Coordinates of C-alpha atoms in Angstrom, one line a residue:
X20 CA -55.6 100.7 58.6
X21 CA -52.9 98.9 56.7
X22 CA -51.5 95.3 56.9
X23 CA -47.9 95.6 57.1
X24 CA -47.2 92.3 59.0
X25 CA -46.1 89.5 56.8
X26 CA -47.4 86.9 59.1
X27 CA -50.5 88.2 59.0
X28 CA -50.7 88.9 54.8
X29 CA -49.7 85.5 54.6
X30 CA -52.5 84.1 57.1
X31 CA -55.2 86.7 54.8
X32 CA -54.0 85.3 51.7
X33 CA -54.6 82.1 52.9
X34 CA -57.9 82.7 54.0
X35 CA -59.1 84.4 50.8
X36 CA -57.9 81.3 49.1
X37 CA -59.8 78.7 51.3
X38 CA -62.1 76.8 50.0
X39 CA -61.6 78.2 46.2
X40 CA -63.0 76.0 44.0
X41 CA -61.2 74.1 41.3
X42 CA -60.6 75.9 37.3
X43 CA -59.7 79.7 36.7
X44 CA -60.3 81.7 40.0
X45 CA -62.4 85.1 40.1
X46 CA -60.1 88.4 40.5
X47 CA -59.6 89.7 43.4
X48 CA -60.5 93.5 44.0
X49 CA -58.2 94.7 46.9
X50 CA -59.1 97.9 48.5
X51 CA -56.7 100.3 49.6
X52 CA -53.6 98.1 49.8
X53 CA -51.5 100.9 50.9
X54 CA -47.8 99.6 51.2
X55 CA -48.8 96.3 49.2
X56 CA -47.4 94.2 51.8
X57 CA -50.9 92.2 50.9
X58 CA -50.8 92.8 47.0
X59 CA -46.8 91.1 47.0
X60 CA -47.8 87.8 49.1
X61 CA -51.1 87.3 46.7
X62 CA -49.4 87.9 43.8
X63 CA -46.6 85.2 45.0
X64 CA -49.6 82.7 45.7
X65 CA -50.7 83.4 42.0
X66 CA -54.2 85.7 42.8
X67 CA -54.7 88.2 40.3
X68 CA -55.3 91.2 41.6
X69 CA -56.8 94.4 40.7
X70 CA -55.5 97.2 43.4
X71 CA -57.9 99.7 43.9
X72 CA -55.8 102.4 45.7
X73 CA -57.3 105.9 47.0
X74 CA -53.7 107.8 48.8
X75 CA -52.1 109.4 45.5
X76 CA -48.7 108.3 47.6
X77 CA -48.8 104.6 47.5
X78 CA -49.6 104.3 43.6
X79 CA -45.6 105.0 42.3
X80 CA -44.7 102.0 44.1
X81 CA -48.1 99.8 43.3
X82 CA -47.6 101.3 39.3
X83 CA -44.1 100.3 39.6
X84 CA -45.1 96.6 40.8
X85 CA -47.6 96.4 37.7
X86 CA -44.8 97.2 35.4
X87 CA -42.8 94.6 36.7
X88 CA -45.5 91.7 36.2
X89 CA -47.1 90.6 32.9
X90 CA -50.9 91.1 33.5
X91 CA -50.9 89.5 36.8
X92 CA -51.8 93.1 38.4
X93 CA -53.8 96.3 37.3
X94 CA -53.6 99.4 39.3
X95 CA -56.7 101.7 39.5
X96 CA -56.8 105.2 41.5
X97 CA -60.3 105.4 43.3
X98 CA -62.0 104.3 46.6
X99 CA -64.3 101.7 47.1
X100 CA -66.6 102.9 49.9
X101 CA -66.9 105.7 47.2
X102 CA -68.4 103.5 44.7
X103 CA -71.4 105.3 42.8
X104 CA -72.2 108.5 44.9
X105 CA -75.5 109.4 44.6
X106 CA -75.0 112.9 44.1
X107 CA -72.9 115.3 42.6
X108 CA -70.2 115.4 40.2
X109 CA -67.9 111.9 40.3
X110 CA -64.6 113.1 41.2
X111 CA -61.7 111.2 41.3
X112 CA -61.4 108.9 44.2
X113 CA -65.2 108.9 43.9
X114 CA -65.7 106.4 40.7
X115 CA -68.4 104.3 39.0
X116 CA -68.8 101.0 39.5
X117 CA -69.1 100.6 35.7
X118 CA -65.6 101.9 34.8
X119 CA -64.4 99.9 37.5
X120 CA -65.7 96.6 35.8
X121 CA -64.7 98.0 32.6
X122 CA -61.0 98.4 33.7
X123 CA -61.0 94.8 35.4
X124 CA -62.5 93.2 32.3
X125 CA -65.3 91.3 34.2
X126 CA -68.8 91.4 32.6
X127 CA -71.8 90.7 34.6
X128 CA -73.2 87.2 35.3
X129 CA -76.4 85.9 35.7
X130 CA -77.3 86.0 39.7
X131 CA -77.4 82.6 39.9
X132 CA -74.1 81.8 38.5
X133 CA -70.8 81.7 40.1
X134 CA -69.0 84.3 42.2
X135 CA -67.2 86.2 39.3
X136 CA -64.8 89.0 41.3
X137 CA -64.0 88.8 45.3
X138 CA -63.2 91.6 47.2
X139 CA -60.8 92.2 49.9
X140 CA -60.9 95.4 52.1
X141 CA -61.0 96.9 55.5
X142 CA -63.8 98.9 56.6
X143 CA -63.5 102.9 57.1
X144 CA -63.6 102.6 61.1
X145 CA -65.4 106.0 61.1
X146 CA -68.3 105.0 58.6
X147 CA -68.5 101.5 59.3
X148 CA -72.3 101.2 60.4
X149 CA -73.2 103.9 57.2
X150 CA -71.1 101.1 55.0
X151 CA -72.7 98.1 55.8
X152 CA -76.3 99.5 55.4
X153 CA -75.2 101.4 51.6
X154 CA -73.5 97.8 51.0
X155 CA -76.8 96.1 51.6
X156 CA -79.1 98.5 50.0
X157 CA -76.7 97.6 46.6
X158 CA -76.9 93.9 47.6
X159 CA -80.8 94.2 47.8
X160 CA -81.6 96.3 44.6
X161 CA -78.8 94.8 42.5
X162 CA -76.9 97.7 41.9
X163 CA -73.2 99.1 42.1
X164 CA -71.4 95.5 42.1
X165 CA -74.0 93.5 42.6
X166 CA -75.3 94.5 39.0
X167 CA -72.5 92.1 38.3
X168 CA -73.5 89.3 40.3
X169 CA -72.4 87.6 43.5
X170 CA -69.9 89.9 44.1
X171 CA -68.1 88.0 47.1
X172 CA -66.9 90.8 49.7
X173 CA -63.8 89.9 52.3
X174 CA -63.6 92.4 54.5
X175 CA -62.2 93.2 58.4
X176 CA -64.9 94.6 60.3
X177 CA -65.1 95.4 64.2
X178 CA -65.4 92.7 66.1
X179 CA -68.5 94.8 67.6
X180 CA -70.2 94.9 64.4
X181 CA -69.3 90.8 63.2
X182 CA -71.6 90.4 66.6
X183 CA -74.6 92.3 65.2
X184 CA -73.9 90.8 61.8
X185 CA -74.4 87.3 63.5
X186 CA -76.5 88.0 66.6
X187 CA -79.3 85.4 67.3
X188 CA -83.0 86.0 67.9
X189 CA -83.7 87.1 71.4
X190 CA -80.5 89.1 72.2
X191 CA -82.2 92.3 72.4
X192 CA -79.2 94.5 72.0
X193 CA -77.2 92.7 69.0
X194 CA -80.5 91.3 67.4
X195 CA -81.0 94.5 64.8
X196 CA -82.2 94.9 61.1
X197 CA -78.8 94.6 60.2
X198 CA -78.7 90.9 61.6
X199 CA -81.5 90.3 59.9
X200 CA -81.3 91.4 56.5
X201 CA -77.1 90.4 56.0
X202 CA -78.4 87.2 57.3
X203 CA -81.0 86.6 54.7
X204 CA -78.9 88.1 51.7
X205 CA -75.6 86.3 52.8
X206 CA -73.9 83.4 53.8
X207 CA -71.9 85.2 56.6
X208 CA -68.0 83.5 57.7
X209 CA -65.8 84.3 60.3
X210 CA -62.3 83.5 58.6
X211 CA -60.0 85.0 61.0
X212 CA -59.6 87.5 64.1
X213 CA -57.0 89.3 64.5
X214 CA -56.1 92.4 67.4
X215 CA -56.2 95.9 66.5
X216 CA -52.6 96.4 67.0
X217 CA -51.6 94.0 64.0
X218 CA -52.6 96.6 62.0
X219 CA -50.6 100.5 61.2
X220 CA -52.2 103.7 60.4
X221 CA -50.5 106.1 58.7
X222 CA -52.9 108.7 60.3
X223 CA -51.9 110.5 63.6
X224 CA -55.3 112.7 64.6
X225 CA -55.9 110.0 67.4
X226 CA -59.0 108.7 64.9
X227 CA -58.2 105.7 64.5
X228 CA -57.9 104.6 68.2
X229 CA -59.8 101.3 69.3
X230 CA -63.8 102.4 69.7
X231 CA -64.8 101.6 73.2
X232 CA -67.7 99.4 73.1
X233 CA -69.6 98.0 76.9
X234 CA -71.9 95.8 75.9
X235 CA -70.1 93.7 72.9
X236 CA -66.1 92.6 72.7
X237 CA -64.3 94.5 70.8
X238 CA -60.8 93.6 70.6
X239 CA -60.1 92.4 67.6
X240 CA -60.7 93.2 63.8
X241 CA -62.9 90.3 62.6
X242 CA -62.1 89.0 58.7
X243 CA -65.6 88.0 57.5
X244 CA -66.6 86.4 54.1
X245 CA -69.9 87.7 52.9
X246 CA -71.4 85.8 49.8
X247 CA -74.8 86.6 48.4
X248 CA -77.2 83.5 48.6
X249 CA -78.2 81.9 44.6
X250 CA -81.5 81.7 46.1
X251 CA -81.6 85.2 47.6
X252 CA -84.0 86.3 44.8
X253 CA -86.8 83.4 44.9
X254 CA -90.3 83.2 45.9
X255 CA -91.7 87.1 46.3
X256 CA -88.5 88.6 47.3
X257 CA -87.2 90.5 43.9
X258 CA -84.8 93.8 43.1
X259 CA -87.8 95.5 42.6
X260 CA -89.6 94.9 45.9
X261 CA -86.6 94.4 47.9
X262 CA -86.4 98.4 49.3
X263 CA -89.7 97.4 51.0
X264 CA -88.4 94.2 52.7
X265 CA -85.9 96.1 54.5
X266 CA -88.1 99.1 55.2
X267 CA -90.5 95.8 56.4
X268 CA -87.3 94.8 58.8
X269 CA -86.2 97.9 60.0
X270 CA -89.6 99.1 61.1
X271 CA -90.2 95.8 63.0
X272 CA -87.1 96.3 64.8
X273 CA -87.0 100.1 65.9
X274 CA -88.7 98.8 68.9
X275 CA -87.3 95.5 69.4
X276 CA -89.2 94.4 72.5
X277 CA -92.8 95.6 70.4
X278 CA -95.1 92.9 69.7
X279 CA -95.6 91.9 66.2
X280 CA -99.0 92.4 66.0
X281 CA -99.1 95.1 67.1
X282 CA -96.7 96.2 64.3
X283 CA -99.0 94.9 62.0
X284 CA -102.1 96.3 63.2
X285 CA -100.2 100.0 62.9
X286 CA -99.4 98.9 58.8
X287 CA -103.8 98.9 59.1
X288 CA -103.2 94.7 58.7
X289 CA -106.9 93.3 59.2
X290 CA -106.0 89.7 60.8
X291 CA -102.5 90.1 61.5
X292 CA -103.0 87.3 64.4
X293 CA -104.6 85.0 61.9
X294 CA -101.6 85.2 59.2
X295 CA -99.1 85.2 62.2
X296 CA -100.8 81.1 62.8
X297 CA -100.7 80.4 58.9
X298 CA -97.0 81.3 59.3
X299 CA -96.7 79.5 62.4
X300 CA -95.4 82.1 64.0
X301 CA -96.9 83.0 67.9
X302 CA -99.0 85.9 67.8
X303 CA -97.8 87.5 70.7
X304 CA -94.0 87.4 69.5
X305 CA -92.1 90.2 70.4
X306 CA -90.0 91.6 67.1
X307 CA -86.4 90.3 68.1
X308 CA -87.5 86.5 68.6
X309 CA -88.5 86.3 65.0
X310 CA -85.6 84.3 63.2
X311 CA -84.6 86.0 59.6
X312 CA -86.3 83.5 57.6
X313 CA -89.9 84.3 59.4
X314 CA -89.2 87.4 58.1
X315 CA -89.0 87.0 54.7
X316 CA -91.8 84.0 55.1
X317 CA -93.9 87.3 56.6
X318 CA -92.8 89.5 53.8
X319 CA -93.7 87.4 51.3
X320 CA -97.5 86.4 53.0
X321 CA -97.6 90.2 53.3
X322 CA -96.9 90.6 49.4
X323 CA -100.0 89.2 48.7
X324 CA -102.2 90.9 51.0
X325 CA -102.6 95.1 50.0
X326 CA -100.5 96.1 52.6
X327 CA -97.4 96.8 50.6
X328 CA -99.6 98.4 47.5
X329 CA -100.9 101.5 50.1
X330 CA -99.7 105.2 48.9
X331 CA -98.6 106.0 52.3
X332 CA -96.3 102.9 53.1
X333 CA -94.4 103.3 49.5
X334 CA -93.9 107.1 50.5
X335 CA -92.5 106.4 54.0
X336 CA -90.0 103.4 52.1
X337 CA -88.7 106.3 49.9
X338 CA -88.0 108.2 52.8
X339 CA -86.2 105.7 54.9
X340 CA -84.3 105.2 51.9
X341 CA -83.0 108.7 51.3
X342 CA -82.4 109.1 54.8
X343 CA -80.1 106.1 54.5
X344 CA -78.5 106.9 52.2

């Protein structure tokens, strides 16, 4: 989907601009800006922008803009939600997030420091669940853009999937891992929703129709800001241990209506109802009451027991990795 609609590149542009703090302002990454509709109206505003552009037939027009201008834009052939395959050959869209930075001119920054690039894109309809886990699974381990630090991502999502994103403990269909884990690594901010229609396709296989969704709205495309927290990485939560966190999460909420301990005693916890009072937490809570930060307090109380150091429960995080990815 493309934004065609100067209204609505105008209401975006002010959006992504909200709340910008005062000095020089990050770059903005923008994914697949087609037509450049988008890319003329932040330009005007004074963004710089790097367009990141993956349909050979918008770049004459995009290369032609960058001509024009004195710096202000750079045009780069690739695809975002292709960033860093895991396998394989890197083939043009396909690209490496390190040539990327390298073209853009932005080095990495320690985590704690500012937000130095923001992204602005709209998420592949078709792959939008596979997206938001391979995003978080880069947030988590610090890799792909997040090597570079608080990489800010803008993106329009289904309004089905902002729910999930910012579901509240107890709602035992939106509740998920997902909730969980985007809410612990990011603030999450609805900046603007917007109806399908607003937006053109240049694609006419009938794959880009609405999705049907019965148990969550889902009429509009939902602009969400997600910024990684500074403190994200801070007590026993780390890069290194962060794959089992989420393997932590996801396995707690497969069943959502299981009872913690009992997911604990399956892990071969000796007083899981014992830690569950330290933490304060009830010991007969059922996984999707638990709010995101019990979590990560549990993670972390679980870190220091030998749980997380048992051959069998590294093996089975490997696995749930691959098979995410």
């Amino acid at each position: 989907r493309f934004i065609v609609c100067p209204k609505l590149a105008r209401t975006v542009q002010r959006c992504l601009q909200r709340e910008s703090s005062p000095g020089p302002q990050p770059v903005l990454l923008e994914c697949a800006p087609g037509p450049g509709v988008l890319t003329r109206t932040l330009l005007n505003a004074g963004v710089r922008v790097v367009a990141l552009e993956n349909n050979s037939a918008f770049l004459p027009n995009l290369q032609s803009l960058e001509n024009s201008l004195d710096g202000q834009l750079k045009v780069v052939y690739g695809d975002f939600f292709r960033l860093d395959p895991l396998t394989g050959t890197v083939k043009p869209p396909a690209l490496c997030s390190d040539k990327l930075f390298e073209t853009m001119g932005v080095a990495a920054v320690p985590w704690r420091a500012d937000v130095p690039v923001k992204v602005f894109g709209i998420l592949p309809q078709r792959k939008e669940r596979n997206t938001l886990w391979r995003l978080l699974f880069a947030l988590y381990e610090c890799n792909s853009i997040y090597r570079y630090g608080r990489v800010e991502l803008n993106v329009f999502i289904s309004e089905k999937e902002y729910k999930v994103l910012v579901a509240k403990p107890g709602d035992v269909k939106a509740y998920q891992a997902l909730t969980v884990l985007w809410q612990v690594g990011c603030e999450i901010q609805l900046l603007h929703m917007e109806p399908w229609s607003s937006f053109a396709t240049n694609l006419k296989n009938g794959g880009l129709s609405v999705p049907k969704s019965t148990w969550l709205p889902n009429d509009h495309l939902c602009l969400v800001r997600l910024t990684p927290r500074q403190n994200l990485f801070t007590g026993g939560l780390e890069p290194t241990n962060s794959s089992t966190f989420v393997f932590m999460v996801k396995q707690c909420l497969a069943k959502p209506r299981s009872r913690l301990t009992d997911r604990l005693n399956s892990w071969s916890l000796d007083n899981g109802g014992k830690l569950l009072r330290e933490l304060d937490i009830k010991t007969n809570a059922e996984t999707y009451h638990l709010y995101p930060e019990d979590y990560r307090r549990l993670f972390e109380a679980l870190q220091n027991s030998n749980v997380f150091t048992e051959t069998w429960f590294h093996d089975e995080v490997l696995e749930n990795i691959r098979n995410i990815n």
